[in-house]
Amino acid sequence: MGEVCNTTCCNASNTSNTGNTKRTDYISWDEYFMSVAVLSSLRSKDPNTRVGACIVNADRKIVGTGYNGFPIGCSDDDLPWGREGDHLDTKYPYVCHAELNAILNSISRDLRGCTLYVVMFPCNECAKAIIQSGIKEVVYMENKYPESDSVKASLRMLTQAGVAIRHFAKDEVLEIHI
């Protein structure tokens, strides 16, 4: 006959919670969805910048995820990952940003009213796709280039289009240990 475990973690009678109340130390929806964006960023093969995105509908269901990388069918080994040099010898003309990938990878073509969680503040090109797709809120964790023309244009367009913008404190994201 097997032994009975009497440790606190296995024996509810050893805790003050008798099973009649819920746990109180669970993560918030914002923490959950931003953590999914961070986890998605770990798929990026970019040696310098890893960005992930997660799109959530009004029912708090994930409808799309993405990370920055090359288009499907384009080799991660044959195209350049550098940031400097002749334009065609850098990653910039080839990389699809996480936000665009999340939109293109979404399980629904109707993203009206959705929220986009993203590791970095969107560039102007992603802002256009966000607006055109009907996403109504952007929650970002980091804005590395607030003085760049790209971010200024993005902010201007998102604001004019009525897209809500919220900063998510980086220290709220769970550390993922695998």
Backbone as JSON Lines, residues from 0, in Angstrom:
{"i":0,"aa":"M","n":[0.84,-1.17,0.0],"ca":[0.0,0.0,0.0],"c":[0.89,1.24,0.0]}
{"i":1,"aa":"G","n":[0.52,2.26,-0.82],"ca":[1.31,3.48,-0.94],"c":[1.21,4.36,0.28]}
{"i":2,"aa":"E","n":[2.21,5.22,0.44],"ca":[2.21,6.15,1.57],"c":[1.3,7.34,1.27]}
{"i":3,"aa":"V","n":[0.75,7.94,2.28],"ca":[-0.09,9.13,2.15],"c":[0.81,10.35,2.32]}
{"i":4,"aa":"C","n":[0.66,11.3,1.43],"ca":[1.45,12.54,1.52],"c":[0.77,13.48,2.5]}
{"i":5,"aa":"N","n":[1.5,13.94,3.46],"ca":[0.96,14.87,4.45],"c":[1.58,16.26,4.35]}
{"i":6,"aa":"T","n":[2.22,16.58,3.22],"ca":[2.82,17.9,3.08],"c":[1.74,18.93,2.87]}
{"i":7,"aa":"T","n":[2.05,20.16,3.18],"ca":[1.09,21.25,3.06],"c":[0.55,21.39,1.65]}
{"i":8,"aa":"C","n":[1.41,21.2,0.64],"ca":[0.97,21.39,-0.73],"c":[-0.05,20.34,-1.17]}
{"i":9,"aa":"C","n":[-0.04,19.2,-0.59],"ca":[-0.96,18.13,-0.98],"c":[-2.15,17.99,-0.05]}
{"i":10,"aa":"N","n":[-2.05,18.54,1.13],"ca":[-3.08,18.33,2.13],"c":[-3.79,19.64,2.43]}
{"i":11,"aa":"A","n":[-4.96,19.84,1.83],"ca":[-5.69,21.1,1.97],"c":[-6.04,21.4,3.42]}
{"i":12,"aa":"S","n":[-6.18,20.4,4.25],"ca":[-6.54,20.66,5.64],"c":[-5.39,21.31,6.4]}
{"i":13,"aa":"N","n":[-4.18,21.28,5.84],"ca":[-3.05,21.92,6.48],"c":[-2.93,23.39,6.12]}
{"i":14,"aa":"T","n":[-3.82,23.89,5.27],"ca":[-3.76,25.29,4.87],"c":[-4.99,26.01,5.38]}
{"i":15,"aa":"S","n":[-4.93,27.33,5.35],"ca":[-6.09,28.1,5.78],"c":[-7.17,28.09,4.72]}
{"i":16,"aa":"N","n":[-6.84,27.74,3.49],"ca":[-7.83,27.65,2.42],"c":[-8.41,26.24,2.43]}
{"i":17,"aa":"T","n":[-9.65,26.14,2.77],"ca":[-10.31,24.83,2.86],"c":[-10.91,24.4,1.54]}
{"i":18,"aa":"G","n":[-10.56,25.09,0.47],"ca":[-11.1,24.74,-0.83],"c":[-12.38,25.5,-1.15]}
{"i":19,"aa":"N","n":[-12.8,26.37,-0.25],"ca":[-14.02,27.13,-0.47],"c":[-13.77,28.5,-1.06]}
{"i":20,"aa":"T","n":[-12.5,28.89,-1.19],"ca":[-12.18,30.19,-1.76],"c":[-11.12,30.01,-2.85]}
{"i":21,"aa":"K","n":[-11.13,30.96,-3.75],"ca":[-10.17,30.87,-4.86],"c":[-8.79,31.36,-4.43]}
{"i":22,"aa":"R","n":[-7.8,30.97,-5.2],"ca":[-6.45,31.47,-5.03],"c":[-6.45,32.97,-5.28]}
{"i":23,"aa":"T","n":[-5.6,33.7,-4.61],"ca":[-5.54,35.15,-4.83],"c":[-4.23,35.6,-5.47]}
{"i":24,"aa":"D","n":[-3.31,34.7,-5.69],"ca":[-2.0,35.09,-6.23],"c":[-1.86,34.76,-7.71]}
{"i":25,"aa":"Y","n":[-2.96,34.76,-8.44],"ca":[-2.91,34.49,-9.87],"c":[-2.56,35.77,-10.64]}
{"i":26,"aa":"I","n":[-2.09,35.62,-11.87],"ca":[-1.68,36.78,-12.66],"c":[-2.9,37.45,-13.3]}
{"i":27,"aa":"S","n":[-2.75,38.73,-13.61],"ca":[-3.82,39.5,-14.26],"c":[-3.88,39.12,-15.74]}
{"i":28,"aa":"W","n":[-4.97,39.53,-16.4],"ca":[-5.08,39.3,-17.85],"c":[-3.95,40.01,-18.58]}
{"i":29,"aa":"D","n":[-3.65,41.24,-18.2],"ca":[-2.55,41.97,-18.85],"c":[-1.23,41.23,-18.7]}
{"i":30,"aa":"E","n":[-0.95,40.73,-17.52],"ca":[0.29,39.97,-17.3],"c":[0.31,38.71,-18.17]}
{"i":31,"aa":"Y","n":[-0.81,38.04,-18.25],"ca":[-0.91,36.81,-19.04],"c":[-0.65,37.09,-20.52]}
{"i":32,"aa":"F","n":[-1.36,38.05,-21.08],"ca":[-1.24,38.3,-22.52],"c":[0.12,38.91,-22.88]}
{"i":33,"aa":"M","n":[0.67,39.77,-22.02],"ca":[2.0,40.3,-22.31],"c":[3.04,39.19,-22.19]}
{"i":34,"aa":"S","n":[2.85,38.28,-21.27],"ca":[3.77,37.14,-21.15],"c":[3.73,36.28,-22.4]}
{"i":35,"aa":"V","n":[2.56,36.14,-23.02],"ca":[2.46,35.41,-24.29],"c":[3.24,36.15,-25.37]}
{"i":36,"aa":"A","n":[3.15,37.47,-25.39],"ca":[3.92,38.26,-26.36],"c":[5.42,38.07,-26.14]}
{"i":37,"aa":"V","n":[5.84,38.1,-24.88],"ca":[7.26,37.89,-24.57],"c":[7.69,36.49,-24.98]}
{"i":38,"aa":"L","n":[6.88,35.5,-24.67],"ca":[7.2,34.12,-25.06],"c":[7.31,34.01,-26.59]}
{"i":39,"aa":"S","n":[6.41,34.65,-27.31],"ca":[6.47,34.64,-28.78],"c":[7.76,35.25,-29.28]}
{"i":40,"aa":"S","n":[8.25,36.29,-28.6],"ca":[9.49,36.95,-29.03],"c":[10.68,36.0,-29.0]}
{"i":41,"aa":"L","n":[10.6,34.98,-28.17],"ca":[11.71,34.02,-28.06],"c":[11.86,33.15,-29.32]}
{"i":42,"aa":"R","n":[10.87,33.18,-30.21],"ca":[10.97,32.46,-31.49],"c":[11.78,33.23,-32.52]}
{"i":43,"aa":"S","n":[11.98,34.54,-32.3],"ca":[12.71,35.36,-33.27],"c":[14.17,34.92,-33.35]}
{"i":44,"aa":"K","n":[14.69,34.92,-34.56],"ca":[16.08,34.56,-34.76],"c":[16.97,35.8,-34.91]}
{"i":45,"aa":"D","n":[16.38,36.97,-34.79],"ca":[17.12,38.22,-34.89],"c":[18.13,38.3,-33.74]}
{"i":46,"aa":"P","n":[19.41,38.49,-34.06],"ca":[20.43,38.51,-33.01],"c":[20.4,39.78,-32.15]}
{"i":47,"aa":"N","n":[19.68,40.82,-32.58],"ca":[19.67,42.08,-31.83],"c":[18.33,42.44,-31.21]}
{"i":48,"aa":"T","n":[17.26,42.24,-31.92],"ca":[15.96,42.7,-31.47],"c":[14.94,41.58,-31.58]}
{"i":49,"aa":"R","n":[14.38,41.2,-30.44],"ca":[13.37,40.16,-30.43],"c":[12.06,40.78,-29.94]}
{"i":50,"aa":"V","n":[11.04,40.73,-30.8],"ca":[9.75,41.33,-30.49],"c":[8.67,40.28,-30.71]}
{"i":51,"aa":"G","n":[7.73,40.23,-29.79],"ca":[6.58,39.34,-29.92],"c":[5.31,40.15,-29.76]}
{"i":52,"aa":"A","n":[4.22,39.6,-30.3],"ca":[2.93,40.26,-30.22],"c":[1.83,39.23,-30.0]}
{"i":53,"aa":"C","n":[0.77,39.66,-29.36],"ca":[-0.37,38.8,-29.06],"c":[-1.64,39.63,-29.23]}
{"i":54,"aa":"I","n":[-2.58,39.16,-30.05],"ca":[-3.84,39.85,-30.27],"c":[-4.93,39.11,-29.51]}
{"i":55,"aa":"V","n":[-5.75,39.89,-28.79],"ca":[-6.78,39.33,-27.93],"c":[-8.11,39.98,-28.27]}
{"i":56,"aa":"N","n":[-9.17,39.16,-28.38],"ca":[-10.48,39.73,-28.67],"c":[-11.21,40.15,-27.39]}
{"i":57,"aa":"A","n":[-12.41,40.67,-27.53],"ca":[-13.18,41.18,-26.39],"c":[-13.54,40.08,-25.39]}
{"i":58,"aa":"D","n":[-13.54,38.84,-25.83],"ca":[-13.83,37.71,-24.94],"c":[-12.59,37.18,-24.24]}
{"i":59,"aa":"R","n":[-11.48,37.91,-24.36],"ca":[-10.19,37.52,-23.77],"c":[-9.67,36.2,-24.34]}
{"i":60,"aa":"K","n":[-9.89,36.04,-25.62],"ca":[-9.37,34.87,-26.34],"c":[-8.24,35.34,-27.25]}
{"i":61,"aa":"I","n":[-7.16,34.6,-27.27],"ca":[-6.04,34.92,-28.15],"c":[-6.44,34.55,-29.58]}
{"i":62,"aa":"V","n":[-6.36,35.53,-30.48],"ca":[-6.73,35.28,-31.88],"c":[-5.55,35.42,-32.82]}
{"i":63,"aa":"G","n":[-4.39,35.81,-32.3],"ca":[-3.22,35.9,-33.16],"c":[-1.95,36.13,-32.35]}
{"i":64,"aa":"T","n":[-0.86,35.56,-32.83],"ca":[0.45,35.81,-32.23],"c":[1.46,35.97,-33.35]}
{"i":65,"aa":"G","n":[2.56,36.62,-33.05],"ca":[3.6,36.78,-34.05],"c":[4.9,37.24,-33.42]}
{"i":66,"aa":"Y","n":[5.96,37.13,-34.18],"ca":[7.28,37.61,-33.76],"c":[7.98,38.13,-34.98]}
{"i":67,"aa":"N","n":[9.05,38.9,-34.79],"ca":[9.76,39.46,-35.93],"c":[10.64,38.4,-36.58]}
{"i":68,"aa":"G","n":[10.5,38.29,-37.89],"ca":[11.28,37.32,-38.65],"c":[11.01,37.47,-40.13]}
{"i":69,"aa":"F","n":[11.67,36.65,-40.91],"ca":[11.52,36.71,-42.36],"c":[10.22,36.05,-42.81]}
{"i":70,"aa":"P","n":[9.72,36.43,-43.98],"ca":[8.49,35.81,-44.49],"c":[8.64,34.3,-44.68]}
{"i":71,"aa":"I","n":[7.52,33.61,-44.64],"ca":[7.51,32.17,-44.87],"c":[8.17,31.87,-46.21]}
{"i":72,"aa":"G","n":[9.06,30.9,-46.21],"ca":[9.74,30.5,-47.44],"c":[11.06,31.23,-47.68]}
{"i":73,"aa":"C","n":[11.34,32.26,-46.89],"ca":[12.61,32.98,-47.02],"c":[13.57,32.46,-45.94]}
{"i":74,"aa":"S","n":[14.73,32.09,-46.35],"ca":[15.69,31.42,-45.47],"c":[16.28,32.34,-44.4]}
{"i":75,"aa":"D","n":[16.2,31.88,-43.16],"ca":[16.83,32.59,-42.04],"c":[18.36,32.54,-42.15]}
{"i":76,"aa":"D","n":[18.86,31.61,-42.96],"ca":[20.3,31.46,-43.12],"c":[20.85,32.25,-44.3]}
{"i":77,"aa":"D","n":[20.03,32.5,-45.31],"ca":[20.51,33.14,-46.52],"c":[20.34,34.65,-46.55]}
{"i":78,"aa":"L","n":[19.36,35.17,-45.83],"ca":[19.15,36.62,-45.8],"c":[19.95,37.23,-44.65]}
{"i":79,"aa":"P","n":[20.32,38.5,-44.77],"ca":[21.16,39.13,-43.75],"c":[20.4,39.51,-42.49]}
{"i":80,"aa":"W","n":[21.1,39.47,-41.36],"ca":[20.54,39.89,-40.07],"c":[21.19,41.17,-39.58]}
{"i":81,"aa":"G","n":[22.14,41.73,-40.34],"ca":[22.85,42.94,-39.9],"c":[21.98,44.18,-39.89]}
{"i":82,"aa":"R","n":[22.46,45.18,-39.16],"ca":[21.74,46.45,-39.05],"c":[22.43,47.57,-39.82]}
{"i":83,"aa":"E","n":[23.67,47.34,-40.24],"ca":[24.42,48.39,-40.92],"c":[24.95,47.89,-42.25]}
{"i":84,"aa":"G","n":[25.17,48.85,-43.14],"ca":[25.68,48.54,-44.47],"c":[24.69,48.97,-45.53]}
{"i":85,"aa":"D","n":[24.92,48.53,-46.76],"ca":[23.97,48.84,-47.82],"c":[22.6,48.28,-47.44]}
{"i":86,"aa":"H","n":[21.56,49.02,-47.75],"ca":[20.21,48.67,-47.34],"c":[19.86,47.2,-47.65]}
{"i":87,"aa":"L","n":[20.17,46.75,-48.84],"ca":[19.84,45.37,-49.23],"c":[20.7,44.33,-48.52]}
{"i":88,"aa":"D","n":[21.75,44.78,-47.85],"ca":[22.6,43.88,-47.07],"c":[22.29,43.94,-45.58]}
{"i":89,"aa":"T","n":[21.15,44.54,-45.22],"ca":[20.68,44.59,-43.83],"c":[19.37,43.81,-43.73]}
{"i":90,"aa":"K","n":[18.91,43.63,-42.53],"ca":[17.65,42.9,-42.29],"c":[16.41,43.72,-42.65]}
{"i":91,"aa":"Y","n":[16.53,45.03,-42.7],"ca":[15.37,45.91,-42.77],"c":[14.43,45.7,-43.96]}
{"i":92,"aa":"P","n":[14.93,45.45,-45.16],"ca":[13.95,45.25,-46.24],"c":[13.28,43.88,-46.22]}
{"i":93,"aa":"Y","n":[13.7,43.0,-45.33],"ca":[13.22,41.61,-45.34],"c":[12.37,41.21,-44.14]}
{"i":94,"aa":"V","n":[12.62,41.79,-42.97],"ca":[11.96,41.36,-41.74],"c":[10.51,41.82,-41.69]}
{"i":95,"aa":"C","n":[9.63,40.9,-41.3],"ca":[8.24,41.23,-40.98],"c":[8.18,41.44,-39.47]}
{"i":96,"aa":"H","n":[7.6,42.54,-39.06],"ca":[7.51,42.84,-37.63],"c":[6.47,41.96,-36.94]}
{"i":97,"aa":"A","n":[6.62,41.82,-35.64],"ca":[5.75,40.96,-34.83],"c":[4.28,41.35,-34.96]}
{"i":98,"aa":"E","n":[4.0,42.65,-34.97],"ca":[2.61,43.11,-35.04],"c":[1.96,42.67,-36.35]}
{"i":99,"aa":"L","n":[2.68,42.87,-37.46],"ca":[2.16,42.47,-38.76],"c":[1.98,40.96,-38.83]}
{"i":100,"aa":"N","n":[2.95,40.22,-38.32],"ca":[2.82,38.76,-38.31],"c":[1.63,38.31,-37.48]}
{"i":101,"aa":"A","n":[1.39,38.94,-36.34],"ca":[0.25,38.58,-35.5],"c":[-1.07,38.84,-36.26]}
{"i":102,"aa":"I","n":[-1.13,39.95,-36.98],"ca":[-2.33,40.26,-37.77],"c":[-2.49,39.23,-38.89]}
{"i":103,"aa":"L","n":[-1.41,38.96,-39.62],"ca":[-1.49,38.02,-40.74],"c":[-1.71,36.58,-40.28]}
{"i":104,"aa":"N","n":[-1.24,36.24,-39.08],"ca":[-1.4,34.89,-38.53],"c":[-2.7,34.7,-37.76]}
{"i":105,"aa":"S","n":[-3.51,35.74,-37.66],"ca":[-4.7,35.65,-36.81],"c":[-5.68,34.61,-37.35]}
{"i":106,"aa":"I","n":[-6.43,34.02,-36.44],"ca":[-7.41,33.0,-36.82],"c":[-8.71,33.63,-37.3]}
{"i":107,"aa":"S","n":[-8.79,34.95,-37.21],"ca":[-9.99,35.67,-37.65],"c":[-9.55,36.84,-38.52]}
{"i":108,"aa":"R","n":[-10.26,37.1,-39.55],"ca":[-9.97,38.28,-40.37],"c":[-10.62,39.51,-39.77]}
{"i":109,"aa":"D","n":[-11.51,39.32,-38.8],"ca":[-12.18,40.44,-38.16],"c":[-11.52,40.72,-36.81]}
{"i":110,"aa":"L","n":[-10.65,41.7,-36.78],"ca":[-9.94,42.05,-35.56],"c":[-10.48,43.33,-34.94]}
{"i":111,"aa":"R","n":[-11.66,43.76,-35.41],"ca":[-12.26,44.99,-34.87],"c":[-12.48,44.86,-33.37]}
{"i":112,"aa":"G","n":[-12.0,45.86,-32.64],"ca":[-12.18,45.89,-31.2],"c":[-11.17,45.09,-30.4]}
{"i":113,"aa":"C","n":[-10.23,44.46,-31.07],"ca":[-9.23,43.65,-30.36],"c":[-8.16,44.52,-29.71]}
{"i":114,"aa":"T","n":[-7.4,43.89,-28.82],"ca":[-6.26,44.52,-28.17],"c":[-4.99,43.81,-28.62]}
{"i":115,"aa":"L","n":[-3.98,44.6,-28.93],"ca":[-2.67,44.07,-29.32],"c":[-1.7,44.29,-28.19]}
{"i":116,"aa":"Y","n":[-1.11,43.22,-27.68],"ca":[-0.03,43.29,-26.7],"c":[1.27,43.1,-27.47]}
{"i":117,"aa":"V","n":[2.22,43.99,-27.26],"ca":[3.46,43.93,-28.03],"c":[4.64,44.36,-27.17]}
{"i":118,"aa":"V","n":[5.78,43.71,-27.39],"ca":[6.97,43.97,-26.59],"c":[7.52,45.37,-26.84]}
{"i":119,"aa":"M","n":[7.55,45.83,-28.1],"ca":[8.06,47.16,-28.43],"c":[6.97,48.01,-29.05]}
{"i":120,"aa":"F","n":[7.05,49.32,-28.84],"ca":[6.08,50.24,-29.42],"c":[6.1,50.08,-30.94]}
{"i":121,"aa":"P","n":[4.94,50.02,-31.59],"ca":[4.88,49.78,-33.03],"c":[5.48,50.91,-33.87]}
{"i":122,"aa":"C","n":[6.09,50.54,-34.97],"ca":[6.59,51.5,-35.95],"c":[5.41,52.05,-36.75]}
{"i":123,"aa":"N","n":[5.67,53.02,-37.59],"ca":[4.61,53.63,-38.4],"c":[3.97,52.64,-39.38]}
{"i":124,"aa":"E","n":[4.77,51.73,-39.94],"ca":[4.2,50.76,-40.88],"c":[3.26,49.79,-40.16]}
{"i":125,"aa":"C","n":[3.63,49.35,-38.98],"ca":[2.76,48.47,-38.2],"c":[1.53,49.22,-37.71]}
{"i":126,"aa":"A","n":[1.7,50.49,-37.38],"ca":[0.56,51.3,-36.95],"c":[-0.51,51.33,-38.04]}
{"i":127,"aa":"K","n":[-0.1,51.44,-39.29],"ca":[-1.07,51.43,-40.4],"c":[-1.85,50.12,-40.42]}
{"i":128,"aa":"A","n":[-1.15,49.01,-40.28],"ca":[-1.81,47.7,-40.29],"c":[-2.73,47.53,-39.07]}
{"i":129,"aa":"I","n":[-2.28,48.02,-37.92],"ca":[-3.09,47.96,-36.7],"c":[-4.39,48.72,-36.91]}
{"i":130,"aa":"I","n":[-4.29,49.93,-37.41],"ca":[-5.47,50.77,-37.64],"c":[-6.39,50.13,-38.68]}
{"i":131,"aa":"Q","n":[-5.83,49.71,-39.79],"ca":[-6.64,49.13,-40.87],"c":[-7.33,47.84,-40.46]}
{"i":132,"aa":"S","n":[-6.73,47.1,-39.53],"ca":[-7.33,45.83,-39.09],"c":[-8.46,46.04,-38.09]}
{"i":133,"aa":"G","n":[-8.55,47.24,-37.52],"ca":[-9.63,47.52,-36.57],"c":[-9.25,47.32,-35.12]}
{"i":134,"aa":"I","n":[-7.98,47.03,-34.84],"ca":[-7.53,46.89,-33.46],"c":[-7.74,48.23,-32.76]}
{"i":135,"aa":"K","n":[-8.3,48.19,-31.55],"ca":[-8.66,49.43,-30.86],"c":[-7.78,49.77,-29.66]}
{"i":136,"aa":"E","n":[-6.87,48.87,-29.29],"ca":[-5.98,49.17,-28.17],"c":[-4.63,48.52,-28.4]}
{"i":137,"aa":"V","n":[-3.58,49.26,-28.09],"ca":[-2.21,48.74,-28.14],"c":[-1.63,48.85,-26.74]}
{"i":138,"aa":"V","n":[-1.17,47.72,-26.22],"ca":[-0.5,47.69,-24.93],"c":[0.95,47.3,-25.23]}
{"i":139,"aa":"Y","n":[1.86,48.2,-24.94],"ca":[3.27,47.96,-25.26],"c":[4.1,47.94,-23.99]}
{"i":140,"aa":"M","n":[5.22,47.23,-24.05],"ca":[6.07,47.11,-22.88],"c":[7.25,48.09,-22.92]}
{"i":141,"aa":"E","n":[7.78,48.34,-24.1],"ca":[9.01,49.12,-24.21],"c":[8.93,50.06,-25.41]}
{"i":142,"aa":"N","n":[9.43,51.28,-25.26],"ca":[9.54,52.21,-26.38],"c":[11.0,52.64,-26.46]}
{"i":143,"aa":"K","n":[11.77,51.87,-27.24],"ca":[13.22,52.11,-27.33],"c":[13.57,53.37,-28.11]}
{"i":144,"aa":"Y","n":[12.69,53.77,-29.03],"ca":[13.02,54.86,-29.94],"c":[11.95,55.95,-29.95]}
{"i":145,"aa":"P","n":[11.63,56.54,-28.8],"ca":[10.53,57.51,-28.74],"c":[10.75,58.76,-29.59]}
{"i":146,"aa":"E","n":[12.01,59.11,-29.87],"ca":[12.31,60.31,-30.64],"c":[12.46,60.04,-32.14]}
{"i":147,"aa":"S","n":[12.29,58.79,-32.54],"ca":[12.43,58.48,-33.97],"c":[11.2,58.96,-34.74]}
{"i":148,"aa":"D","n":[11.4,59.31,-35.99],"ca":[10.28,59.73,-36.84],"c":[9.25,58.62,-36.97]}
{"i":149,"aa":"S","n":[9.7,57.38,-37.02],"ca":[8.8,56.25,-37.16],"c":[7.83,56.16,-35.98]}
{"i":150,"aa":"V","n":[8.34,56.28,-34.77],"ca":[7.49,56.21,-33.58],"c":[6.6,57.45,-33.47]}
{"i":151,"aa":"K","n":[7.15,58.61,-33.8],"ca":[6.34,59.83,-33.77],"c":[5.17,59.73,-34.75]}
{"i":152,"aa":"A","n":[5.43,59.22,-35.95],"ca":[4.36,59.06,-36.94],"c":[3.35,58.01,-36.47]}
{"i":153,"aa":"S","n":[3.85,56.94,-35.88],"ca":[2.98,55.89,-35.36],"c":[2.05,56.45,-34.3]}
{"i":154,"aa":"L","n":[2.6,57.17,-33.35],"ca":[1.82,57.75,-32.27],"c":[0.77,58.71,-32.82]}
{"i":155,"aa":"R","n":[1.17,59.5,-33.79],"ca":[0.24,60.46,-34.4],"c":[-0.93,59.75,-35.07]}
{"i":156,"aa":"M","n":[-0.63,58.7,-35.85],"ca":[-1.69,57.97,-36.55],"c":[-2.6,57.21,-35.57]}
{"i":157,"aa":"L","n":[-1.99,56.51,-34.62],"ca":[-2.79,55.73,-33.66],"c":[-3.72,56.64,-32.88]}
{"i":158,"aa":"T","n":[-3.21,57.81,-32.47],"ca":[-4.02,58.76,-31.71],"c":[-5.16,59.3,-32.58]}
{"i":159,"aa":"Q","n":[-4.86,59.72,-33.8],"ca":[-5.89,60.25,-34.69],"c":[-6.97,59.21,-35.0]}
{"i":160,"aa":"A","n":[-6.57,57.94,-35.07],"ca":[-7.52,56.88,-35.4],"c":[-8.3,56.4,-34.18]}
{"i":161,"aa":"G","n":[-7.99,56.96,-33.01],"ca":[-8.73,56.59,-31.8],"c":[-8.31,55.27,-31.19]}
{"i":162,"aa":"V","n":[-7.09,54.83,-31.51],"ca":[-6.57,53.6,-30.92],"c":[-5.99,53.95,-29.54]}
{"i":163,"aa":"A","n":[-6.49,53.29,-28.5],"ca":[-5.98,53.52,-27.14],"c":[-4.57,52.95,-27.05]}
{"i":164,"aa":"I","n":[-3.71,53.64,-26.33],"ca":[-2.32,53.22,-26.15],"c":[-2.04,53.16,-24.66]}
{"i":165,"aa":"R","n":[-1.52,52.02,-24.23],"ca":[-1.19,51.86,-22.81],"c":[0.2,51.28,-22.65]}
{"i":166,"aa":"H","n":[0.95,51.82,-21.69],"ca":[2.26,51.27,-21.36],"c":[2.08,50.2,-20.29]}
{"i":167,"aa":"F","n":[2.78,49.09,-20.47],"ca":[2.77,47.99,-19.51],"c":[4.14,47.91,-18.88]}
{"i":168,"aa":"A","n":[4.21,48.03,-17.57],"ca":[5.51,48.02,-16.88],"c":[6.21,46.69,-17.07]}
{"i":169,"aa":"K","n":[7.44,46.75,-17.5],"ca":[8.23,45.55,-17.8],"c":[8.35,44.62,-16.6]}
{"i":170,"aa":"D","n":[8.4,45.18,-15.4],"ca":[8.58,44.33,-14.22],"c":[7.32,43.54,-13.86]}
{"i":171,"aa":"E","n":[6.21,43.76,-14.6],"ca":[4.99,43.0,-14.36],"c":[4.98,41.67,-15.11]}
{"i":172,"aa":"V","n":[5.88,41.5,-16.07],"ca":[5.91,40.29,-16.87],"c":[6.59,39.17,-16.08]}
{"i":173,"aa":"L","n":[6.01,38.01,-16.17],"ca":[6.58,36.85,-15.49],"c":[7.93,36.5,-16.09]}
{"i":174,"aa":"E","n":[8.85,36.12,-15.26],"ca":[10.1,35.57,-15.77],"c":[9.8,34.15,-16.17]}
{"i":175,"aa":"I","n":[10.13,33.82,-17.4],"ca":[9.84,32.49,-17.91],"c":[11.08,31.63,-17.78]}
{"i":176,"aa":"H","n":[10.99,30.59,-17.0],"ca":[12.11,29.66,-16.8],"c":[11.7,28.31,-17.37]}
{"i":177,"aa":"I","n":[12.43,27.89,-18.38],"ca":[12.09,26.61,-19.0],"c":[13.19,25.61,-18.73]}
